[in-house]
Amino acid sequence: MFIELDLQSDTPLYTQLADQLTEGIASGELKPGDPLPSIRRLAEDLGINLHTVNKAYNLLKQEGLLQVHRKTGVIVQPDGMPGVTEAFEAKLRRQLRSLAAAAAVRGMAEEVFAQESKSVYRDIITNRGGE
Amino acid sequence: MFIELDLQSDTPLYTQLADQLTEGIASGELKPGDPLPSIRRLAEDLGINLHTVNKAYNLLKQEGLLQVHRKTGVIVQPDGMPGVTEAFEAKLRRQLRSLAAAAAVRGMAEEVFAQESKSVYRDIITNRGGE
DNA sequence: TGTTTGTTATATTACATATATAACATATAT
DNA sequence: ATATATGTTATATATGTAATATAACAAACA
C-alpha cells in the first residue's frame, strides 16, 4: 500500500498516516487479518520517527481497526470492524457541521454538498487516487 | 446570537468561535451588514482573552465573511459572500475524505453518509440547535 | 478632550508534535 | 541457549500552537 506524507501540511503526520490506513481498510486494499509493516520498518520507509508511526498505530488500535500483538506485529482487525456507535455518530455530525456551514455560507446548495459527500465516499471505496 | 464554548473540547476556542459565527451567517441569523460585538466586549462576555476573539475575527476576515473597520467595528460582509473557489473545493474534499473513510470502514453506507451530510446542512440552514 | 475601536508588541504558561536515544520484555528463529 | 525482531516504556529536546496577561499605539467618534 502506497502512503504519502506531506510534511508541509498542517495535519499532523500521525493523523495523515492513520487517515490513509483507514482509507486502505475502507477500500478493501487492506483486508482483515492482513499484516502491516512493523513500527520500525514503516518509520524507516517513510523517513519518520518510530514514535510517530507508533502513535498512528495506537490511534487505530483504540478505534478497533487494528490489532497489535507483541512480536506477532500489527494486523488489520480480523474479528469484525467496529460499527457506527452513538459516539461516532456524534463526532461525525460535529465535524460535518463545520464543513456544511462553510459550504452553505459560500452558497453551495444542499444537494451539491450531499453530492460531494457521496462522490468522495465513492472515491474511497473504488480505491481511486482522489481527483 | 447565542455562543457557547466548550473549554474541554480539543477544538481550539478561536475555531469554535469562528465556526459558530459562520453558522450564524449561514443560517441567516447574522445578515450582511450586521454589526458584531467589539473584540473586547465579546471577550468579556465569553470570559476569554481579547486575542482569542481577535484571532477568530481575523480568520473570518481572511475568508471574506467579515469586514473589520477601525473604530466602526466588525460587521458581516455586506458586499457579497465569497463563492465556492477551487481552493475551497479542494479543502472541503480533503476534509470530507477523512470523514467518509472513517464512516465507510464502520460500515456506514454511501447513501446514509450522504443523508447525514444533507441532514446536518439542513439543520444549520433551518437554524436548529443541532440535535 | 476623552473614550472606544482595532492593532501591534512582549512575555509567559501549557500543551502537542516530532525527533533522538535507550532500555525492557517477549515471542520467534537459529 | 542465543540472537533477533517485536511492541512498549521512559527520558530528553526542539519547535510550534493555543491561550492568557499587560501594555501601548493610531484612528475615529461623541
Short mmCIF file of C-alpha atoms (C1' of nucleotides) in Angstrom, two decimals:
data_model
loop_
_atom_site.label_atom_id
_atom_site.label_comp_id
_atom_site.label_asym_id
_atom_site.label_seq_id
_atom_site.Cartn_x
_atom_site.Cartn_y
_atom_site.Cartn_z
CA MET A 1 0.00 0.00 0.00
CA PHE A 2 1.27 3.36 -1.04
CA ILE A 3 1.49 6.02 1.63
CA GLU A 4 2.41 9.61 1.02
CA LEU A 5 3.05 12.15 3.73
CA ASP A 6 3.01 15.90 3.31
CA LEU A 7 5.50 17.49 5.66
CA GLN A 8 4.13 20.95 4.85
CA SER A 9 0.56 20.09 5.77
CA ASP A 10 -0.98 21.43 8.94
CA THR A 11 -2.35 17.95 9.53
CA PRO A 12 -0.05 16.05 11.92
CA LEU A 13 1.96 13.22 10.40
CA TYR A 14 0.41 10.58 12.64
CA THR A 15 -3.04 11.79 11.61
CA GLN A 16 -2.18 11.65 7.92
CA LEU A 17 -0.86 8.16 8.39
CA ALA A 18 -3.89 6.97 10.36
CA ASP A 19 -6.22 8.51 7.76
CA GLN A 20 -4.52 6.76 4.87
CA LEU A 21 -4.51 3.42 6.64
CA THR A 22 -8.20 3.88 7.38
CA GLU A 23 -8.81 4.55 3.69
CA GLY A 24 -6.85 1.45 2.81
CA ILE A 25 -9.09 -0.65 5.03
CA ALA A 26 -12.25 1.06 3.80
CA SER A 27 -11.33 0.47 0.18
CA GLY A 28 -10.53 -3.17 0.78
CA GLU A 29 -6.92 -2.78 -0.20
CA LEU A 30 -6.14 -3.84 3.34
CA LYS A 31 -8.23 -6.82 4.39
CA PRO A 32 -8.97 -8.19 7.86
CA GLY A 33 -6.00 -10.17 9.09
CA ASP A 34 -3.55 -8.52 6.73
CA PRO A 35 -0.21 -7.75 8.34
CA LEU A 36 1.13 -4.21 8.46
CA PRO A 37 4.82 -3.30 8.45
CA SER A 38 6.48 -3.21 11.83
CA ILE A 39 6.70 0.15 13.54
CA ARG A 40 10.41 0.45 12.91
CA ARG A 41 10.17 -0.76 9.36
CA LEU A 42 7.41 1.66 8.34
CA ALA A 43 9.14 4.52 10.11
CA GLU A 44 12.28 3.71 8.14
CA ASP A 45 10.40 3.52 4.84
CA LEU A 46 8.57 6.80 5.41
CA GLY A 47 11.64 8.53 6.77
CA ILE A 48 9.96 9.47 10.03
CA ASN A 49 10.38 8.62 13.67
CA LEU A 50 9.39 5.33 15.24
CA HIS A 51 7.13 7.05 17.76
CA THR A 52 5.14 8.84 15.10
CA VAL A 53 4.20 5.54 13.49
CA ASN A 54 3.52 4.07 16.91
CA LYS A 55 1.12 6.90 17.66
CA ALA A 56 -0.82 6.30 14.44
CA TYR A 57 -1.00 2.54 15.06
CA ASN A 58 -2.20 3.07 18.60
CA LEU A 59 -4.84 5.52 17.47
CA LEU A 60 -6.28 2.92 15.10
CA LYS A 61 -5.94 0.26 17.78
CA GLN A 62 -8.03 2.41 20.12
CA GLU A 63 -10.64 2.71 17.40
CA GLY A 64 -10.66 -1.03 16.90
CA LEU A 65 -9.32 -1.01 13.35
CA LEU A 66 -6.05 -2.74 14.19
CA GLN A 67 -4.83 -5.43 16.50
CA VAL A 68 -1.38 -5.07 17.94
CA HIS A 69 0.27 -8.24 19.09
CA ARG A 70 3.57 -8.33 20.82
CA LYS A 71 6.06 -9.80 18.46
CA THR A 72 3.40 -11.03 16.02
CA GLY A 73 3.19 -7.45 14.88
CA VAL A 74 0.30 -5.37 13.70
CA ILE A 75 -2.63 -6.71 11.70
CA VAL A 76 -5.89 -5.37 10.37
CA GLN A 77 -8.75 -6.18 12.74
CA PRO A 78 -9.81 -9.75 11.88
CA ASP A 79 -12.74 -10.02 14.34
CA GLY A 80 -15.09 -7.61 12.68
CA MET A 81 -14.81 -3.89 12.28
CA PRO A 82 -16.32 -1.54 14.84
CA GLY A 83 -19.82 -0.36 14.00
CA VAL A 84 -21.42 3.04 13.94
CA THR A 85 -21.67 3.84 17.63
CA GLU A 86 -23.51 6.74 19.19
CA ALA A 87 -20.19 8.36 19.98
CA PHE A 88 -19.04 8.04 16.42
CA GLU A 89 -22.29 9.43 15.07
CA ALA A 90 -22.00 12.44 17.34
CA LYS A 91 -18.40 13.08 16.37
CA LEU A 92 -19.18 12.69 12.69
CA ARG A 93 -22.08 15.12 12.91
CA ARG A 94 -19.98 17.64 14.76
CA GLN A 95 -17.32 17.62 12.10
CA LEU A 96 -19.78 17.57 9.21
CA ARG A 97 -21.47 20.56 10.79
CA SER A 98 -18.37 22.68 10.48
CA LEU A 99 -17.93 21.74 6.83
CA ALA A 100 -21.59 22.23 5.98
CA ALA A 101 -21.64 25.71 7.49
CA ALA A 102 -18.57 26.75 5.50
CA ALA A 103 -20.13 25.34 2.33
CA ALA A 104 -23.54 26.88 2.94
CA VAL A 105 -22.18 30.34 3.65
CA ARG A 106 -20.42 30.25 0.30
CA GLY A 107 -23.63 29.44 -1.46
CA MET A 108 -23.06 25.76 -2.07
CA ALA A 109 -26.54 24.23 -2.26
CA GLU A 110 -27.68 21.39 -0.03
CA GLU A 111 -27.84 18.90 -2.87
CA VAL A 112 -24.40 19.85 -4.11
CA PHE A 113 -22.94 19.38 -0.64
CA ALA A 114 -24.62 16.00 -0.31
CA GLN A 115 -23.44 15.06 -3.78
CA GLU A 116 -19.87 16.00 -2.87
CA SER A 117 -20.10 13.78 0.18
CA LYS A 118 -21.38 10.90 -1.88
CA SER A 119 -18.73 11.43 -4.52
CA VAL A 120 -15.88 11.49 -2.03
CA TYR A 121 -17.20 8.37 -0.32
CA ARG A 122 -17.38 6.53 -3.61
CA ASP A 123 -13.91 7.66 -4.50
CA ILE A 124 -12.54 5.94 -1.43
CA ILE A 125 -14.45 2.72 -1.93
CA THR A 126 -13.48 2.43 -5.56
CA ASN A 127 -9.91 2.98 -4.50
CA ARG A 128 -9.17 5.88 -6.75
CA GLY A 129 -6.42 8.39 -6.12
CA GLY A 130 -8.68 11.16 -5.05
CA GLU A 131 -9.06 13.51 -8.01
CA MET B 1 -26.73 35.39 18.83
CA PHE B 2 -26.01 32.73 21.37
CA ILE B 3 -22.45 31.42 21.50
CA GLU B 4 -21.34 28.54 23.64
CA LEU B 5 -17.73 27.50 24.10
CA ASP B 6 -16.56 24.14 25.36
CA LEU B 7 -13.35 24.56 27.30
CA GLN B 8 -12.87 20.80 27.43
CA SER B 9 -13.07 20.34 23.67
CA ASP B 10 -9.96 19.56 21.68
CA THR B 11 -11.15 22.14 19.17
CA PRO B 12 -9.39 25.46 19.83
CA LEU B 13 -11.57 28.24 21.25
CA TYR B 14 -10.96 30.56 18.33
CA THR B 15 -12.02 27.77 15.95
CA GLN B 16 -15.19 27.07 17.91
CA LEU B 17 -15.99 30.76 17.83
CA ALA B 18 -15.30 31.13 14.11
CA ASP B 19 -17.40 28.03 13.38
CA GLN B 20 -20.37 29.31 15.31
CA LEU B 21 -20.21 32.73 13.70
CA THR B 22 -20.05 31.02 10.31
CA GLU B 23 -23.15 29.02 11.21
CA GLY B 24 -24.87 32.21 12.28
CA ILE B 25 -24.20 33.76 8.90
CA ALA B 26 -25.15 30.62 7.01
CA SER B 27 -28.45 30.34 8.86
CA GLY B 28 -29.31 33.97 8.23
CA GLU B 29 -29.35 34.82 11.90
CA LEU B 30 -26.49 37.16 11.10
CA LYS B 31 -27.22 39.18 7.95
CA PRO B 32 -24.85 41.13 5.71
CA GLY B 33 -24.04 44.43 7.33
CA ASP B 34 -24.98 43.30 10.81
CA PRO B 35 -22.60 44.55 13.48
CA LEU B 36 -20.76 42.12 15.74
CA PRO B 37 -19.70 42.88 19.30
CA SER B 38 -16.35 44.57 19.68
CA ILE B 39 -13.36 42.35 20.35
CA ARG B 40 -13.12 43.42 23.96
CA ARG B 41 -16.82 43.22 24.55
CA LEU B 42 -17.21 39.70 23.18
CA ALA B 43 -14.10 38.54 25.03
CA GLU B 44 -15.58 39.88 28.21
CA ASP B 45 -18.96 38.24 27.60
CA LEU B 46 -17.41 34.87 26.80
CA GLY B 47 -14.91 35.11 29.60
CA ILE B 48 -11.93 34.64 27.32
CA ASN B 49 -8.98 36.68 26.21
CA LEU B 50 -9.15 39.57 23.79
CA HIS B 51 -6.61 37.95 21.49
CA THR B 52 -8.60 34.78 21.15
CA VAL B 53 -11.59 36.71 19.82
CA ASN B 54 -9.29 38.75 17.62
CA LYS B 55 -7.88 35.57 16.11
CA ALA B 56 -11.36 34.28 15.28
CA TYR B 57 -12.43 37.59 13.74
CA ASN B 58 -9.28 37.77 11.66
CA LEU B 59 -9.75 34.22 10.44
CA LEU B 60 -13.22 35.09 9.15
CA LYS B 61 -11.90 38.35 7.74
CA GLN B 62 -9.30 36.38 5.77
CA GLU B 63 -12.07 34.19 4.44
CA GLY B 64 -14.10 37.20 3.42
CA LEU B 65 -17.00 36.62 5.80
CA LEU B 66 -16.37 39.71 7.89
CA GLN B 67 -15.26 43.26 7.37
CA VAL B 68 -13.19 44.85 10.07
CA HIS B 69 -13.23 48.63 10.17
CA ARG B 70 -11.17 50.63 12.51
CA LYS B 71 -13.43 52.17 15.07
CA THR B 72 -16.59 51.28 13.12
CA GLY B 73 -16.06 47.80 14.44
CA VAL B 74 -16.75 44.44 12.88
CA ILE B 75 -19.65 43.73 10.54
CA VAL B 76 -20.86 40.80 8.49
CA GLN B 77 -19.63 41.05 4.91
CA PRO B 78 -22.10 43.37 3.13
CA ASP B 79 -20.57 43.18 -0.38
CA GLY B 80 -21.46 39.60 -1.18
CA MET B 81 -20.18 36.43 0.38
CA PRO B 82 -17.19 34.61 -1.09
CA GLY B 83 -18.07 31.88 -3.56
CA VAL B 84 -17.00 28.29 -3.90
CA THR B 85 -13.43 28.66 -5.10
CA GLU B 86 -11.16 25.90 -6.34
CA ALA B 87 -9.17 26.17 -3.16
CA PHE B 88 -12.26 25.81 -1.03
CA GLU B 89 -13.47 22.83 -3.04
CA ALA B 90 -10.13 21.11 -2.59
CA LYS B 91 -10.06 21.78 1.13
CA LEU B 92 -13.64 20.62 1.54
CA ARG B 93 -12.93 17.40 -0.33
CA ARG B 94 -9.84 16.72 1.70
CA GLN B 95 -11.73 17.02 4.95
CA LEU B 96 -14.76 15.11 3.72
CA ARG B 97 -12.43 12.35 2.63
CA SER B 98 -11.24 11.74 6.15
CA LEU B 99 -14.79 11.58 7.46
CA ALA B 100 -16.03 9.37 4.65
CA ALA B 101 -13.23 6.86 5.22
CA ALA B 102 -14.00 6.64 8.92
CA ALA B 103 -17.69 6.18 8.16
CA ALA B 104 -17.14 3.63 5.41
CA VAL B 105 -14.81 1.50 7.47
CA ARG B 106 -17.50 1.26 10.14
CA GLY B 107 -19.99 0.04 7.60
CA MET B 108 -21.98 3.22 7.15
CA ALA B 109 -23.42 3.01 3.65
CA GLU B 110 -22.85 5.63 0.99
CA GLU B 111 -26.46 6.78 1.00
CA VAL B 112 -26.51 7.04 4.77
CA PHE B 113 -23.36 9.14 4.76
CA ALA B 114 -24.81 11.41 2.09
CA GLN B 115 -28.06 11.62 4.02
CA GLU B 116 -26.19 12.60 7.18
CA SER B 117 -24.46 15.34 5.24
CA LYS B 118 -27.72 16.61 3.89
CA SER B 119 -29.37 16.44 7.30
CA VAL B 120 -26.61 18.38 9.02
CA TYR B 121 -26.63 21.00 6.29
CA ARG B 122 -30.37 21.46 6.64
CA ASP B 123 -30.03 21.66 10.39
CA ILE B 124 -27.80 24.68 10.03
CA ILE B 125 -29.95 26.47 7.50
CA THR B 126 -33.11 25.96 9.49
CA ASN B 127 -31.27 27.31 12.49
CA ARG B 128 -31.92 24.43 14.81
CA GLY B 129 -29.80 23.65 17.83
CA GLY B 130 -28.20 20.62 16.33
CA GLU B 131 -29.98 17.61 17.79
"C1'" DT C 1 -10.77 66.01 25.16
"C1'" DG C 2 -11.84 61.72 26.35
"C1'" DT C 3 -13.42 57.24 25.06
"C1'" DT C 4 -13.64 53.26 22.22
"C1'" DT C 5 -12.09 50.93 18.29
"C1'" DG C 6 -8.87 47.53 16.02
"C1'" DT C 7 -3.86 46.73 16.00
"C1'" DT C 8 0.66 45.57 17.47
"C1'" DA C 9 4.22 44.10 20.65
"C1'" DT C 10 6.14 41.28 24.53
"C1'" DA C 11 6.06 37.84 27.74
"C1'" DT C 12 4.53 33.61 29.91
"C1'" DT C 13 2.32 29.18 30.56
"C1'" DA C 14 0.73 24.92 28.89
"C1'" DC C 15 0.28 21.55 25.53
"C1'" DA C 16 1.01 18.96 21.04
"C1'" DT C 17 4.08 17.38 17.55
"C1'" DA C 18 8.14 15.19 16.21
"C1'" DT C 19 12.55 13.70 16.95
"C1'" DA C 20 16.52 11.09 19.24
"C1'" DT C 21 18.26 7.52 22.35
"C1'" DA C 22 17.94 3.98 25.32
"C1'" DA C 23 16.31 0.21 27.58
"C1'" DC C 24 12.87 -3.52 28.54
"C1'" DA C 25 10.08 -7.91 27.99
"C1'" DT C 26 8.68 -11.29 24.97
"C1'" DA C 27 8.00 -14.30 21.19
"C1'" DT C 28 10.30 -16.46 17.26
"C1'" DA C 29 14.02 -18.50 14.71
"C1'" DT C 30 18.67 -20.34 14.59
"C1'" DA D 1 20.72 -21.24 24.81
"C1'" DT D 2 21.49 -17.24 21.69
"C1'" DA D 3 20.34 -13.91 18.70
"C1'" DT D 4 16.96 -11.19 16.66
"C1'" DA D 5 12.93 -8.54 15.96
"C1'" DT D 6 8.67 -7.24 18.03
"C1'" DG D 7 5.82 -3.70 20.63
"C1'" DT D 8 6.41 -0.94 24.90
"C1'" DT D 9 8.08 2.40 28.01
"C1'" DA D 10 10.96 6.14 29.64
"C1'" DT D 11 13.68 10.49 29.06
"C1'" DA D 12 15.05 14.41 26.84
"C1'" DT D 13 14.91 18.06 23.45
"C1'" DA D 14 13.29 21.30 19.92
"C1'" DT D 15 9.56 23.54 17.74
"C1'" DG D 16 5.14 25.31 17.16
"C1'" DT D 17 0.31 26.40 18.66
"C1'" DA D 18 -3.19 27.99 21.96
"C1'" DA D 19 -4.40 30.98 25.40
"C1'" DT D 20 -3.55 34.28 28.64
"C1'" DA D 21 -1.82 38.84 30.61
"C1'" DT D 22 -0.25 43.59 30.02
"C1'" DA D 23 0.79 47.47 27.65
"C1'" DA D 24 0.86 50.75 24.30
"C1'" DC D 25 -0.45 52.84 19.70
"C1'" DA D 26 -3.27 55.19 15.98
"C1'" DA D 27 -7.61 56.47 14.44
"C1'" DA D 28 -12.45 57.59 14.62
"C1'" DC D 29 -16.22 59.42 17.15
"C1'" DA D 30 -19.04 62.00 20.77
#
